[in-house]
Amino acid sequence: MGDILAEIYPWVKSLHIISVIAWMAGMFYLPRLYVYHADAEIGSDKSETFKIMERRLLRGIINPAMIMTFLFGGLLLLTPGIVHWADLWIWLKLALVFLMAGFHGYLSKWRKEFAADENTRPAKFYRMVNEIPTVLVIGIVILVVVKPF
Ligand code: HEM
């Protein structure tokens, strides 16, 4: 198993990065939809259209992309010689990834509230939380590329 993983490592890492790009594209875009949806009148065509866009983005892109990111990331963890568990970068990276997955969970919970016309948060709230994945991505990418410690 280790030999095969070592051989296909560049392919697995490519698929990992492609999955990460798709996941992050959705994680940046969905809160932006919530910003405009929060100002849309309940029952209006605009609000109903946002519901469709949010559901398709979450189920069609964000959820599968997260699963693929974890799958290929997990294969990279199992590839001999790639991760040394005495290094701090991989623990910090996984901690930030855990926070990213937590934010994903909130985005999913808020989508259900919008779908049920039960959102009570203002657009300003979603504009602020939209920065969370950006900050996490900066930390994750620096940790995994620079491996500072
Ligand atoms: C459970 C989720 C994840 C796991 C287990 C994981 C694990 C890994 C591992 C082991 C590597 C290989 C490091 C190397 O080749 O030296 C890697 C590469 C990478 N990961 Fe992840 N990762 C995960 C999620 C993410 C996320 C969420 C991002 C970005 C937001 C990310 C960005 C990257 C990048 C950019 C690389 C390539 C680094 C390079 O080429 O030097 N990963 N990941």
PDB file of C-alpha atoms and ligand atoms in Angstrom:
ATOM      1  CA  MET A   1       0.000   0.000   0.000  1.00  0.00           C
ATOM      2  CA  GLY A   2       2.798   2.458   1.015  1.00  0.00           C
ATOM      3  CA  ASP A   3       4.654   1.862  -2.270  1.00  0.00           C
ATOM      4  CA  ILE A   4       1.570   2.577  -4.369  1.00  0.00           C
ATOM      5  CA  LEU A   5       0.806   5.753  -2.393  1.00  0.00           C
ATOM      6  CA  ALA A   6       4.412   6.920  -2.792  1.00  0.00           C
ATOM      7  CA  GLU A   7       4.168   6.352  -6.552  1.00  0.00           C
ATOM      8  CA  ILE A   8       0.882   8.196  -7.027  1.00  0.00           C
ATOM      9  CA  TYR A   9       1.733  10.953  -4.481  1.00  0.00           C
ATOM     10  CA  PRO A  10       1.908  13.810  -7.079  1.00  0.00           C
ATOM     11  CA  TRP A  11      -1.507  12.747  -8.472  1.00  0.00           C
ATOM     12  CA  VAL A  12      -3.106  12.497  -5.046  1.00  0.00           C
ATOM     13  CA  LYS A  13      -1.696  15.889  -4.037  1.00  0.00           C
ATOM     14  CA  SER A  14      -3.011  17.406  -7.297  1.00  0.00           C
ATOM     15  CA  LEU A  15      -6.489  15.977  -6.623  1.00  0.00           C
ATOM     16  CA  HIS A  16      -6.250  17.237  -3.022  1.00  0.00           C
ATOM     17  CA  ILE A  17      -5.472  20.782  -4.165  1.00  0.00           C
ATOM     18  CA  ILE A  18      -8.245  20.682  -6.845  1.00  0.00           C
ATOM     19  CA  SER A  19     -10.762  19.557  -4.179  1.00  0.00           C
ATOM     20  CA  VAL A  20      -9.525  22.302  -1.821  1.00  0.00           C
ATOM     21  CA  ILE A  21     -10.056  24.949  -4.540  1.00  0.00           C
ATOM     22  CA  ALA A  22     -13.648  23.767  -5.158  1.00  0.00           C
ATOM     23  CA  TRP A  23     -14.398  23.610  -1.411  1.00  0.00           C
ATOM     24  CA  MET A  24     -12.997  27.088  -0.775  1.00  0.00           C
ATOM     25  CA  ALA A  25     -14.796  28.588  -3.795  1.00  0.00           C
ATOM     26  CA  GLY A  26     -18.088  27.491  -2.239  1.00  0.00           C
ATOM     27  CA  MET A  27     -17.068  28.513   1.295  1.00  0.00           C
ATOM     28  CA  PHE A  28     -16.336  32.059   0.065  1.00  0.00           C
ATOM     29  CA  TYR A  29     -19.474  32.299  -2.130  1.00  0.00           C
ATOM     30  CA  LEU A  30     -22.233  30.881   0.126  1.00  0.00           C
ATOM     31  CA  PRO A  31     -21.924  33.505   2.927  1.00  0.00           C
ATOM     32  CA  ARG A  32     -22.019  36.156   0.189  1.00  0.00           C
ATOM     33  CA  LEU A  33     -25.429  34.776  -0.941  1.00  0.00           C
ATOM     34  CA  TYR A  34     -26.596  34.976   2.697  1.00  0.00           C
ATOM     35  CA  VAL A  35     -25.615  38.686   2.785  1.00  0.00           C
ATOM     36  CA  TYR A  36     -28.089  39.476  -0.045  1.00  0.00           C
ATOM     37  CA  HIS A  37     -30.675  36.880   1.052  1.00  0.00           C
ATOM     38  CA  ALA A  38     -30.877  38.488   4.518  1.00  0.00           C
ATOM     39  CA  ASP A  39     -32.140  41.698   2.845  1.00  0.00           C
ATOM     40  CA  ALA A  40     -34.605  39.943   0.506  1.00  0.00           C
ATOM     41  CA  GLU A  41     -38.316  40.015   1.390  1.00  0.00           C
ATOM     42  CA  ILE A  42     -39.673  36.678   2.666  1.00  0.00           C
ATOM     43  CA  GLY A  43     -41.763  34.957  -0.024  1.00  0.00           C
ATOM     44  CA  SER A  44     -40.390  37.167  -2.833  1.00  0.00           C
ATOM     45  CA  ASP A  45     -39.098  35.662  -6.110  1.00  0.00           C
ATOM     46  CA  LYS A  46     -35.624  36.886  -5.110  1.00  0.00           C
ATOM     47  CA  SER A  47     -35.739  35.028  -1.786  1.00  0.00           C
ATOM     48  CA  GLU A  48     -37.033  31.825  -3.419  1.00  0.00           C
ATOM     49  CA  THR A  49     -34.262  32.006  -6.059  1.00  0.00           C
ATOM     50  CA  PHE A  50     -31.603  32.411  -3.355  1.00  0.00           C
ATOM     51  CA  LYS A  51     -32.959  29.271  -1.648  1.00  0.00           C
ATOM     52  CA  ILE A  52     -32.415  27.238  -4.842  1.00  0.00           C
ATOM     53  CA  MET A  53     -28.913  28.687  -5.392  1.00  0.00           C
ATOM     54  CA  GLU A  54     -27.863  28.022  -1.783  1.00  0.00           C
ATOM     55  CA  ARG A  55     -29.170  24.440  -1.783  1.00  0.00           C
ATOM     56  CA  ARG A  56     -27.463  23.563  -5.104  1.00  0.00           C
ATOM     57  CA  LEU A  57     -24.165  25.222  -4.097  1.00  0.00           C
ATOM     58  CA  LEU A  58     -24.037  23.403  -0.765  1.00  0.00           C
ATOM     59  CA  ARG A  59     -25.172  19.968  -1.955  1.00  0.00           C
ATOM     60  CA  GLY A  60     -23.687  20.063  -5.464  1.00  0.00           C
ATOM     61  CA  ILE A  61     -20.278  21.603  -4.782  1.00  0.00           C
ATOM     62  CA  ILE A  62     -19.363  22.361  -1.147  1.00  0.00           C
ATOM     63  CA  ASN A  63     -20.317  19.012   0.457  1.00  0.00           C
ATOM     64  CA  PRO A  64     -18.720  16.741  -2.206  1.00  0.00           C
ATOM     65  CA  ALA A  65     -15.606  18.973  -2.397  1.00  0.00           C
ATOM     66  CA  MET A  66     -15.101  18.737   1.368  1.00  0.00           C
ATOM     67  CA  ILE A  67     -15.418  14.944   1.251  1.00  0.00           C
ATOM     68  CA  MET A  68     -12.845  14.752  -1.593  1.00  0.00           C
ATOM     69  CA  THR A  69     -10.477  17.148   0.270  1.00  0.00           C
ATOM     70  CA  PHE A  70     -10.587  14.878   3.331  1.00  0.00           C
ATOM     71  CA  LEU A  71     -10.281  11.700   1.240  1.00  0.00           C
ATOM     72  CA  PHE A  72      -7.176  12.823  -0.681  1.00  0.00           C
ATOM     73  CA  GLY A  73      -5.779  14.597   2.398  1.00  0.00           C
ATOM     74  CA  GLY A  74      -6.145  11.334   4.318  1.00  0.00           C
ATOM     75  CA  LEU A  75      -4.306   9.421   1.559  1.00  0.00           C
ATOM     76  CA  LEU A  76      -1.512  12.006   1.767  1.00  0.00           C
ATOM     77  CA  LEU A  77      -1.304  11.434   5.536  1.00  0.00           C
ATOM     78  CA  LEU A  78      -0.854   7.699   4.820  1.00  0.00           C
ATOM     79  CA  THR A  79       1.864   8.273   2.194  1.00  0.00           C
ATOM     80  CA  PRO A  80       5.249   7.200   3.630  1.00  0.00           C
ATOM     81  CA  GLY A  81       7.674  10.052   4.405  1.00  0.00           C
ATOM     82  CA  ILE A  82       5.232  12.942   3.808  1.00  0.00           C
ATOM     83  CA  VAL A  83       4.175  13.680   7.369  1.00  0.00           C
ATOM     84  CA  HIS A  84       6.353  13.446  10.478  1.00  0.00           C
ATOM     85  CA  TRP A  85       3.989  13.558  13.459  1.00  0.00           C
ATOM     86  CA  ALA A  86       6.711  15.156  15.650  1.00  0.00           C
ATOM     87  CA  ASP A  87       6.362  18.285  13.472  1.00  0.00           C
ATOM     88  CA  LEU A  88       3.975  20.952  14.751  1.00  0.00           C
ATOM     89  CA  TRP A  89       2.726  22.215  11.315  1.00  0.00           C
ATOM     90  CA  ILE A  90       0.556  19.201  10.575  1.00  0.00           C
ATOM     91  CA  TRP A  91      -1.222  19.390  13.984  1.00  0.00           C
ATOM     92  CA  LEU A  92      -1.885  23.122  13.574  1.00  0.00           C
ATOM     93  CA  LYS A  93      -3.024  22.566   9.976  1.00  0.00           C
ATOM     94  CA  LEU A  94      -5.485  19.851  11.025  1.00  0.00           C
ATOM     95  CA  ALA A  95      -6.753  22.098  13.869  1.00  0.00           C
ATOM     96  CA  LEU A  96      -7.470  24.907  11.357  1.00  0.00           C
ATOM     97  CA  VAL A  97      -9.072  22.406   8.950  1.00  0.00           C
ATOM     98  CA  PHE A  98     -11.292  21.252  11.845  1.00  0.00           C
ATOM     99  CA  LEU A  99     -12.382  24.893  12.369  1.00  0.00           C
ATOM    100  CA  MET A 100     -13.050  25.181   8.601  1.00  0.00           C
ATOM    101  CA  ALA A 101     -15.259  22.075   8.756  1.00  0.00           C
ATOM    102  CA  GLY A 102     -17.036  23.614  11.771  1.00  0.00           C
ATOM    103  CA  PHE A 103     -17.750  26.772   9.760  1.00  0.00           C
ATOM    104  CA  HIS A 104     -19.061  24.519   6.977  1.00  0.00           C
ATOM    105  CA  GLY A 105     -21.473  23.048   9.538  1.00  0.00           C
ATOM    106  CA  TYR A 106     -22.772  26.505  10.467  1.00  0.00           C
ATOM    107  CA  LEU A 107     -23.223  27.426   6.791  1.00  0.00           C
ATOM    108  CA  SER A 108     -25.360  24.293   6.440  1.00  0.00           C
ATOM    109  CA  LYS A 109     -27.411  25.152   9.565  1.00  0.00           C
ATOM    110  CA  TRP A 110     -27.984  28.748   8.351  1.00  0.00           C
ATOM    111  CA  ARG A 111     -29.074  27.437   4.933  1.00  0.00           C
ATOM    112  CA  LYS A 112     -31.817  25.415   6.590  1.00  0.00           C
ATOM    113  CA  GLU A 113     -32.977  28.514   8.503  1.00  0.00           C
ATOM    114  CA  PHE A 114     -33.139  30.589   5.279  1.00  0.00           C
ATOM    115  CA  ALA A 115     -34.999  27.731   3.548  1.00  0.00           C
ATOM    116  CA  ALA A 116     -37.594  27.781   6.350  1.00  0.00           C
ATOM    117  CA  ASP A 117     -37.787  31.623   6.257  1.00  0.00           C
ATOM    118  CA  GLU A 118     -36.490  31.616   9.839  1.00  0.00           C
ATOM    119  CA  ASN A 119     -33.298  33.671   9.413  1.00  0.00           C
ATOM    120  CA  THR A 120     -33.082  36.466  12.011  1.00  0.00           C
ATOM    121  CA  ARG A 121     -29.482  37.641  11.435  1.00  0.00           C
ATOM    122  CA  PRO A 122     -28.742  40.864   9.531  1.00  0.00           C
ATOM    123  CA  ALA A 123     -26.669  41.073   6.322  1.00  0.00           C
ATOM    124  CA  LYS A 124     -23.852  42.680   8.375  1.00  0.00           C
ATOM    125  CA  PHE A 125     -23.449  39.436  10.364  1.00  0.00           C
ATOM    126  CA  TYR A 126     -22.871  37.381   7.192  1.00  0.00           C
ATOM    127  CA  ARG A 127     -20.524  40.035   5.789  1.00  0.00           C
ATOM    128  CA  MET A 128     -18.382  39.661   8.934  1.00  0.00           C
ATOM    129  CA  VAL A 129     -18.344  35.836   9.088  1.00  0.00           C
ATOM    130  CA  ASN A 130     -17.459  35.772   5.368  1.00  0.00           C
ATOM    131  CA  GLU A 131     -13.883  36.645   6.482  1.00  0.00           C
ATOM    132  CA  ILE A 132     -13.509  33.464   8.578  1.00  0.00           C
ATOM    133  CA  PRO A 133     -12.620  31.053   5.711  1.00  0.00           C
ATOM    134  CA  THR A 134     -10.178  33.637   4.301  1.00  0.00           C
ATOM    135  CA  VAL A 135      -8.231  33.851   7.554  1.00  0.00           C
ATOM    136  CA  LEU A 136      -8.245  30.045   7.926  1.00  0.00           C
ATOM    137  CA  VAL A 137      -7.023  29.487   4.350  1.00  0.00           C
ATOM    138  CA  ILE A 138      -4.084  31.864   4.867  1.00  0.00           C
ATOM    139  CA  GLY A 139      -3.023  29.925   7.968  1.00  0.00           C
ATOM    140  CA  ILE A 140      -3.541  26.457   6.407  1.00  0.00           C
ATOM    141  CA  VAL A 141      -1.638  27.157   3.161  1.00  0.00           C
ATOM    142  CA  ILE A 142       1.346  28.813   4.931  1.00  0.00           C
ATOM    143  CA  LEU A 143       1.575  25.895   7.384  1.00  0.00           C
ATOM    144  CA  VAL A 144       1.502  23.180   4.696  1.00  0.00           C
ATOM    145  CA  VAL A 145       3.776  24.907   2.141  1.00  0.00           C
ATOM    146  CA  VAL A 146       6.335  26.572   4.450  1.00  0.00           C
ATOM    147  CA  LYS A 147       6.104  23.935   7.250  1.00  0.00           C
ATOM    148  CA  PRO A 148       7.622  26.557   9.624  1.00  0.00           C
ATOM    149  CA  PHE A 149       7.821  24.226  12.648  1.00  0.00           C
TER     150      PHE A 149
HETATM  151  C1  HEM B   1      -8.617  16.718   6.618  1.00  0.00           C
HETATM  152  C2  HEM B   1      -8.230  17.555   5.742  1.00  0.00           C
HETATM  153  C3  HEM B   1      -6.796  17.647   5.215  1.00  0.00           C
HETATM  154  C4  HEM B   1      -5.735  16.782   5.353  1.00  0.00           C
HETATM  155  C5  HEM B   1      -5.694  15.462   6.096  1.00  0.00           C
HETATM  156  C6  HEM B   1      -4.610  17.371   4.614  1.00  0.00           C
HETATM  157  C7  HEM B   1      -3.337  16.784   4.526  1.00  0.00           C
HETATM  158  C8  HEM B   1      -2.367  17.209   3.626  1.00  0.00           C
HETATM  159  C9  HEM B   1      -1.074  16.566   3.453  1.00  0.00           C
HETATM  160  C10 HEM B   1      -0.569  15.380   4.238  1.00  0.00           C
HETATM  161  C11 HEM B   1      -0.423  17.222   2.448  1.00  0.00           C
HETATM  162  C12 HEM B   1       0.947  16.875   1.819  1.00  0.00           C
HETATM  163  C13 HEM B   1       1.996  17.781   2.326  1.00  0.00           C
HETATM  164  C14 HEM B   1       3.262  17.583   1.504  1.00  0.00           C
HETATM  165  O1  HEM B   1       3.203  17.148   0.381  1.00  0.00           O
HETATM  166  O2  HEM B   1       4.341  17.909   2.017  1.00  0.00           O
HETATM  167  C15 HEM B   1      -1.303  18.289   2.012  1.00  0.00           C
HETATM  168  C16 HEM B   1      -0.981  19.175   1.016  1.00  0.00           C
HETATM  169  C17 HEM B   1      -1.674  20.334   0.830  1.00  0.00           C
HETATM  170  N1  HEM B   1      -2.829  20.723   1.478  1.00  0.00           N
HETATM  171 FE1  HEM B   1      -3.951  19.615   2.720  1.00  0.00          FE
HETATM  172  N2  HEM B   1      -5.013  18.558   4.056  1.00  0.00           N
HETATM  173  C18 HEM B   1      -6.332  18.773   4.407  1.00  0.00           C
HETATM  174  C19 HEM B   1      -7.099  19.855   4.089  1.00  0.00           C
HETATM  175  C20 HEM B   1      -6.596  20.941   3.408  1.00  0.00           C
HETATM  176  C21 HEM B   1      -7.279  22.204   3.281  1.00  0.00           C
HETATM  177  C22 HEM B   1      -8.658  22.520   3.869  1.00  0.00           C
HETATM  178  C23 HEM B   1      -6.454  23.029   2.564  1.00  0.00           C
HETATM  179  C24 HEM B   1      -6.644  24.463   2.147  1.00  0.00           C
HETATM  180  C25 HEM B   1      -7.592  25.246   2.540  1.00  0.00           C
HETATM  181  C26 HEM B   1      -5.267  22.263   2.229  1.00  0.00           C
HETATM  182  C27 HEM B   1      -4.221  22.748   1.461  1.00  0.00           C
HETATM  183  C28 HEM B   1      -3.154  21.986   1.045  1.00  0.00           C
HETATM  184  C29 HEM B   1      -2.147  22.424   0.062  1.00  0.00           C
HETATM  185  C30 HEM B   1      -2.130  23.769  -0.663  1.00  0.00           C
HETATM  186  C31 HEM B   1      -1.229  21.369  -0.083  1.00  0.00           C
HETATM  187  C32 HEM B   1       0.006  21.301  -1.021  1.00  0.00           C
HETATM  188  C33 HEM B   1       1.221  21.734  -0.261  1.00  0.00           C
HETATM  189  C34 HEM B   1       2.489  21.596  -1.080  1.00  0.00           C
HETATM  190  O3  HEM B   1       2.441  21.299  -2.270  1.00  0.00           O
HETATM  191  O4  HEM B   1       3.563  21.822  -0.535  1.00  0.00           O
HETATM  192  N3  HEM B   1      -5.374  21.016   2.763  1.00  0.00           N
HETATM  193  N4  HEM B   1      -2.477  18.270   2.745  1.00  0.00           N
END
